[in-house]
Amino acid sequence: KAGVTQTPRYLIKTRGQQVTLSCSPISGHRSVSWYQQTPGQGLQFLFEYFSETQRNKGNFPGRFSGRQFSNSRSEMNVSTLELGDSALYLCASSLAIGEGRNEQYFGPGTRLTVT
Amino acid sequence: ELKVEQNPLFLSMQEGKNYTIYCNYSTTSDRLYWYRQDPGKSLESLFVLLSNGAVKQEGRLMASLDTKARLSTLHITAAVHDLSATYFCAVDITGNQFYFGTGTSLTVIP
């Protein structure tokens, strides 16, 4: 079974630009979560989508947004990029079978550098 | 806000030695996960702990969960160089919203 895939793997953008990152979950997984990883703040939850609906949201400004498509693929968008948005963005998928085991499987990440 | 603290943050240990990484969290949860991350790589799932008293073992690693103490441990037995990595614990209290610990960077010295 193919794992979680993320595109692109590396990205360099300029302050003020916007960026869209893509994530394809493991086949059959309906939940997709996004995380930001930086040396200073560690791993922080951005948001989670299930059946095209955002179910959970972390403490990030509105510049960070996302969506999920009917095939469970997800995109996240960051508008008006700031230097502090430079990070590794990780996507994770899970079966989301309710209150029980929701083990998340992580993709390779997208390394975003803002200059 | 849920806080998840790991200690130590950095751990340098000799091959063959034993050590324990601690993960404390600030609110009730019975779902805790351990991940490993190699430099420049993504997160690899190690253990899923879903109840008080849960204990899982894989090779030289053993994880346990005490929900009453809000504490999980990752014990390393007879460390080998291949275990060098950063280890994260993560707590899930709402379902698919993981709060990660600060990470423990482990270096095993030959």
Short mmCIF file of C-alpha atoms in Angstrom, two decimals:
data_model
loop_
_atom_site.label_atom_id
_atom_site.label_comp_id
_atom_site.label_asym_id
_atom_site.label_seq_id
_atom_site.Cartn_x
_atom_site.Cartn_y
_atom_site.Cartn_z
CA LYS A 1 0.00 0.00 0.00
CA ALA A 2 1.41 3.38 -0.96
CA GLY A 3 2.17 5.77 1.87
CA VAL A 4 1.24 9.40 2.33
CA THR A 5 2.64 11.55 -0.44
CA GLN A 6 3.29 15.26 -0.37
CA THR A 7 4.14 17.64 -3.17
CA PRO A 8 6.27 19.52 -3.69
CA ARG A 9 9.05 18.30 -1.44
CA TYR A 10 10.95 21.58 -1.46
CA LEU A 11 9.79 25.10 -2.11
CA ILE A 12 11.39 28.53 -1.98
CA LYS A 13 9.13 31.55 -1.89
CA THR A 14 9.47 35.25 -1.27
CA ARG A 15 7.82 37.20 1.53
CA GLY A 16 4.32 38.31 0.60
CA GLN A 17 3.73 35.47 -1.85
CA GLN A 18 1.31 32.65 -1.31
CA VAL A 19 1.89 28.92 -1.51
CA THR A 20 -0.21 25.77 -1.89
CA LEU A 21 0.95 22.41 -0.61
CA SER A 22 -0.65 19.11 -1.53
CA CYS A 23 -1.13 15.86 0.35
CA SER A 24 -2.46 12.51 -0.85
CA PRO A 25 -3.41 10.20 2.02
CA ILE A 26 -3.08 6.45 2.22
CA SER A 27 -5.83 4.79 0.24
CA GLY A 28 -8.90 4.36 2.43
CA HIS A 29 -7.87 6.98 4.95
CA ARG A 30 -10.44 9.70 5.33
CA SER A 31 -8.75 12.03 7.80
CA VAL A 32 -5.90 14.33 6.87
CA SER A 33 -4.06 16.48 9.38
CA TRP A 34 -1.41 19.13 8.81
CA TYR A 35 1.46 20.06 11.09
CA GLN A 36 4.17 22.68 11.04
CA GLN A 37 7.61 21.74 12.35
CA THR A 38 10.20 24.37 13.21
CA PRO A 39 13.31 24.21 15.40
CA GLY A 40 11.91 26.84 17.74
CA GLN A 41 8.28 25.76 18.12
CA GLY A 42 8.55 22.06 17.42
CA LEU A 43 5.62 20.21 15.92
CA GLN A 44 2.42 22.21 15.94
CA PHE A 45 -1.02 21.14 14.77
CA LEU A 46 -2.51 23.26 11.99
CA PHE A 47 -5.83 21.61 11.12
CA GLU A 48 -7.58 18.34 10.40
CA TYR A 49 -10.04 17.47 7.68
CA PHE A 50 -12.48 14.62 7.50
CA SER A 51 -14.96 14.08 4.68
CA GLU A 52 -14.16 17.50 3.23
CA THR A 53 -14.92 19.27 6.52
CA GLN A 54 -12.47 20.91 8.87
CA ARG A 55 -12.99 19.23 12.23
CA ASN A 56 -10.14 20.61 14.28
CA LYS A 57 -8.03 23.72 14.03
CA GLY A 58 -4.86 24.73 15.76
CA ASN A 59 -3.79 28.16 16.90
CA PHE A 60 -2.57 29.65 13.63
CA PRO A 61 -3.55 32.89 11.91
CA GLY A 62 -6.13 32.97 9.15
CA ARG A 63 -3.35 33.14 6.55
CA PHE A 64 -3.18 29.38 6.95
CA SER A 65 -6.07 27.58 5.34
CA GLY A 66 -6.82 24.20 3.92
CA ARG A 67 -9.34 22.07 2.17
CA GLN A 68 -10.07 18.46 1.42
CA PHE A 69 -11.46 17.00 -1.75
CA SER A 70 -13.93 14.18 -2.20
CA ASN A 71 -11.08 11.73 -2.85
CA SER A 72 -9.58 12.71 0.56
CA ARG A 73 -6.66 14.55 -0.99
CA SER A 74 -5.91 17.74 0.86
CA GLU A 75 -4.27 21.05 0.17
CA MET A 76 -3.09 23.73 2.52
CA ASN A 77 -2.54 27.32 1.54
CA VAL A 78 -0.49 30.00 3.18
CA SER A 79 -1.07 33.54 2.00
CA THR A 80 1.11 36.60 2.50
CA LEU A 81 4.13 34.54 3.47
CA GLU A 82 6.35 35.69 6.31
CA LEU A 83 9.90 34.68 7.11
CA GLY A 84 8.61 32.81 10.16
CA ASP A 85 6.58 30.52 7.94
CA SER A 86 9.77 28.76 6.89
CA ALA A 87 9.28 25.24 8.17
CA LEU A 88 8.75 21.61 7.38
CA TYR A 89 5.05 21.05 6.73
CA LEU A 90 3.93 17.53 7.48
CA CYS A 91 0.74 15.89 6.43
CA ALA A 92 -0.65 12.85 8.20
CA SER A 93 -3.52 10.56 7.36
CA SER A 94 -5.55 8.16 9.45
CA LEU A 95 -8.56 5.91 9.18
CA ALA A 96 -10.43 8.10 11.68
CA ILE A 97 -12.57 5.26 12.98
CA GLY A 98 -14.00 7.19 15.90
CA GLU A 99 -12.79 7.49 19.44
CA GLY A 100 -10.49 4.53 19.26
CA ARG A 101 -7.18 4.10 17.59
CA ASN A 102 -6.42 7.01 15.29
CA GLU A 103 -2.84 6.25 14.45
CA GLN A 104 -1.52 8.87 12.10
CA TYR A 105 0.83 8.06 9.25
CA PHE A 106 3.05 10.89 8.18
CA GLY A 107 4.20 11.92 4.74
CA PRO A 108 7.76 12.99 3.89
CA GLY A 109 6.94 16.66 4.33
CA THR A 110 7.32 19.81 2.28
CA ARG A 111 10.29 21.98 3.21
CA LEU A 112 9.21 25.61 2.70
CA THR A 113 11.81 28.36 2.76
CA VAL A 114 10.64 31.97 2.72
CA THR A 115 13.23 34.57 1.72
CA GLU B 1 -3.99 24.47 26.59
CA LEU B 2 -2.56 20.98 26.66
CA LYS B 3 1.13 20.84 27.37
CA VAL B 4 3.29 17.85 26.58
CA GLU B 5 6.76 17.83 28.07
CA GLN B 6 9.54 15.43 27.37
CA ASN B 7 12.75 14.96 29.20
CA PRO B 8 15.53 14.92 28.64
CA LEU B 9 15.67 17.09 25.54
CA PHE B 10 19.08 15.75 24.64
CA LEU B 11 20.47 12.37 25.53
CA SER B 12 23.90 11.05 24.77
CA MET B 13 24.46 7.49 25.81
CA GLN B 14 26.97 4.77 25.23
CA GLU B 15 26.16 1.62 23.35
CA GLY B 16 24.96 -1.13 25.61
CA LYS B 17 23.50 1.18 28.24
CA ASN B 18 19.88 1.56 29.31
CA TYR B 19 17.92 4.76 29.61
CA THR B 20 14.37 6.09 29.88
CA ILE B 21 12.71 9.03 28.15
CA TYR B 22 9.79 10.59 29.98
CA CYS B 23 6.68 12.19 28.53
CA ASN B 24 4.37 14.17 30.83
CA TYR B 25 1.12 15.72 29.68
CA SER B 26 -1.20 18.16 31.37
CA THR B 27 -4.71 16.85 30.73
CA THR B 28 -6.58 13.57 30.75
CA SER B 29 -6.00 11.32 27.79
CA ASP B 30 -5.76 7.61 27.23
CA ARG B 31 -4.30 7.85 23.74
CA LEU B 32 -0.58 8.34 23.46
CA TYR B 33 1.75 7.72 20.57
CA TRP B 34 5.50 7.52 20.17
CA TYR B 35 7.27 8.49 16.96
CA ARG B 36 10.82 8.46 15.72
CA GLN B 37 12.31 11.03 13.38
CA ASP B 38 15.66 10.71 11.63
CA PRO B 39 17.42 13.88 10.46
CA GLY B 40 15.73 15.33 7.41
CA LYS B 41 13.07 12.64 7.43
CA SER B 42 9.45 12.34 8.40
CA LEU B 43 7.92 10.73 11.47
CA GLU B 44 7.81 6.99 11.85
CA SER B 45 5.24 5.45 14.18
CA LEU B 46 6.73 3.36 16.97
CA PHE B 47 4.02 2.66 19.52
CA VAL B 48 0.32 3.24 20.07
CA LEU B 49 -0.80 3.19 23.71
CA LEU B 50 -4.55 3.27 24.20
CA SER B 51 -5.23 2.47 27.84
CA ASN B 52 -3.91 2.88 31.33
CA GLY B 53 -1.19 0.38 32.02
CA ALA B 54 -0.55 -0.33 28.35
CA VAL B 55 2.91 -1.64 27.62
CA LYS B 56 4.32 -2.25 24.17
CA GLN B 57 7.74 -3.59 23.20
CA GLU B 58 9.59 -3.69 19.93
CA GLY B 59 13.20 -4.78 19.89
CA ARG B 60 15.20 -2.66 22.30
CA LEU B 61 12.37 -0.17 22.89
CA MET B 62 9.54 -0.49 25.37
CA ALA B 63 6.81 2.07 25.93
CA SER B 64 4.32 2.31 28.77
CA LEU B 65 1.42 4.53 29.74
CA ASP B 66 0.14 5.61 33.15
CA THR B 67 -2.93 7.74 32.51
CA LYS B 68 -3.45 8.53 36.19
CA ALA B 69 0.02 10.03 36.46
CA ARG B 70 -0.31 11.46 32.92
CA LEU B 71 3.02 9.92 32.15
CA SER B 72 4.44 7.76 29.42
CA THR B 73 7.93 6.32 29.29
CA LEU B 74 10.08 5.04 26.47
CA HIS B 75 12.72 2.70 27.77
CA ILE B 76 15.81 1.87 25.77
CA THR B 77 17.60 -1.35 26.55
CA ALA B 78 21.22 -1.98 25.53
CA ALA B 79 21.33 0.94 23.12
CA VAL B 80 22.86 0.56 19.67
CA HIS B 81 23.95 3.25 17.23
CA ASP B 82 20.95 2.64 14.96
CA LEU B 83 18.68 4.01 17.67
CA SER B 84 20.17 7.50 17.27
CA ALA B 85 17.24 9.74 16.29
CA THR B 86 14.76 12.19 17.75
CA TYR B 87 11.86 10.64 19.63
CA PHE B 88 8.52 12.34 20.06
CA CYS B 89 5.53 11.49 22.15
CA ALA B 90 2.12 12.77 21.08
CA VAL B 91 -1.15 12.98 22.98
CA ASP B 92 -4.53 12.89 21.27
CA ILE B 93 -7.43 14.28 23.26
CA THR B 94 -9.94 15.30 20.63
CA GLY B 95 -9.41 12.69 17.95
CA ASN B 96 -6.88 13.32 15.21
CA GLN B 97 -5.48 16.44 16.85
CA PHE B 98 -2.09 15.44 18.16
CA TYR B 99 -0.16 17.51 20.66
CA PHE B 100 3.50 16.67 20.35
CA GLY B 101 6.18 16.76 22.98
CA THR B 102 9.33 18.76 22.54
CA GLY B 103 11.25 15.75 21.33
CA THR B 104 14.28 13.95 22.74
CA SER B 105 17.37 13.91 20.58
CA LEU B 106 19.16 10.65 21.24
CA THR B 107 22.76 10.03 20.26
CA VAL B 108 24.22 6.60 20.89
CA ILE B 109 28.00 6.65 21.08
CA PRO B 110 29.98 3.55 20.11
#
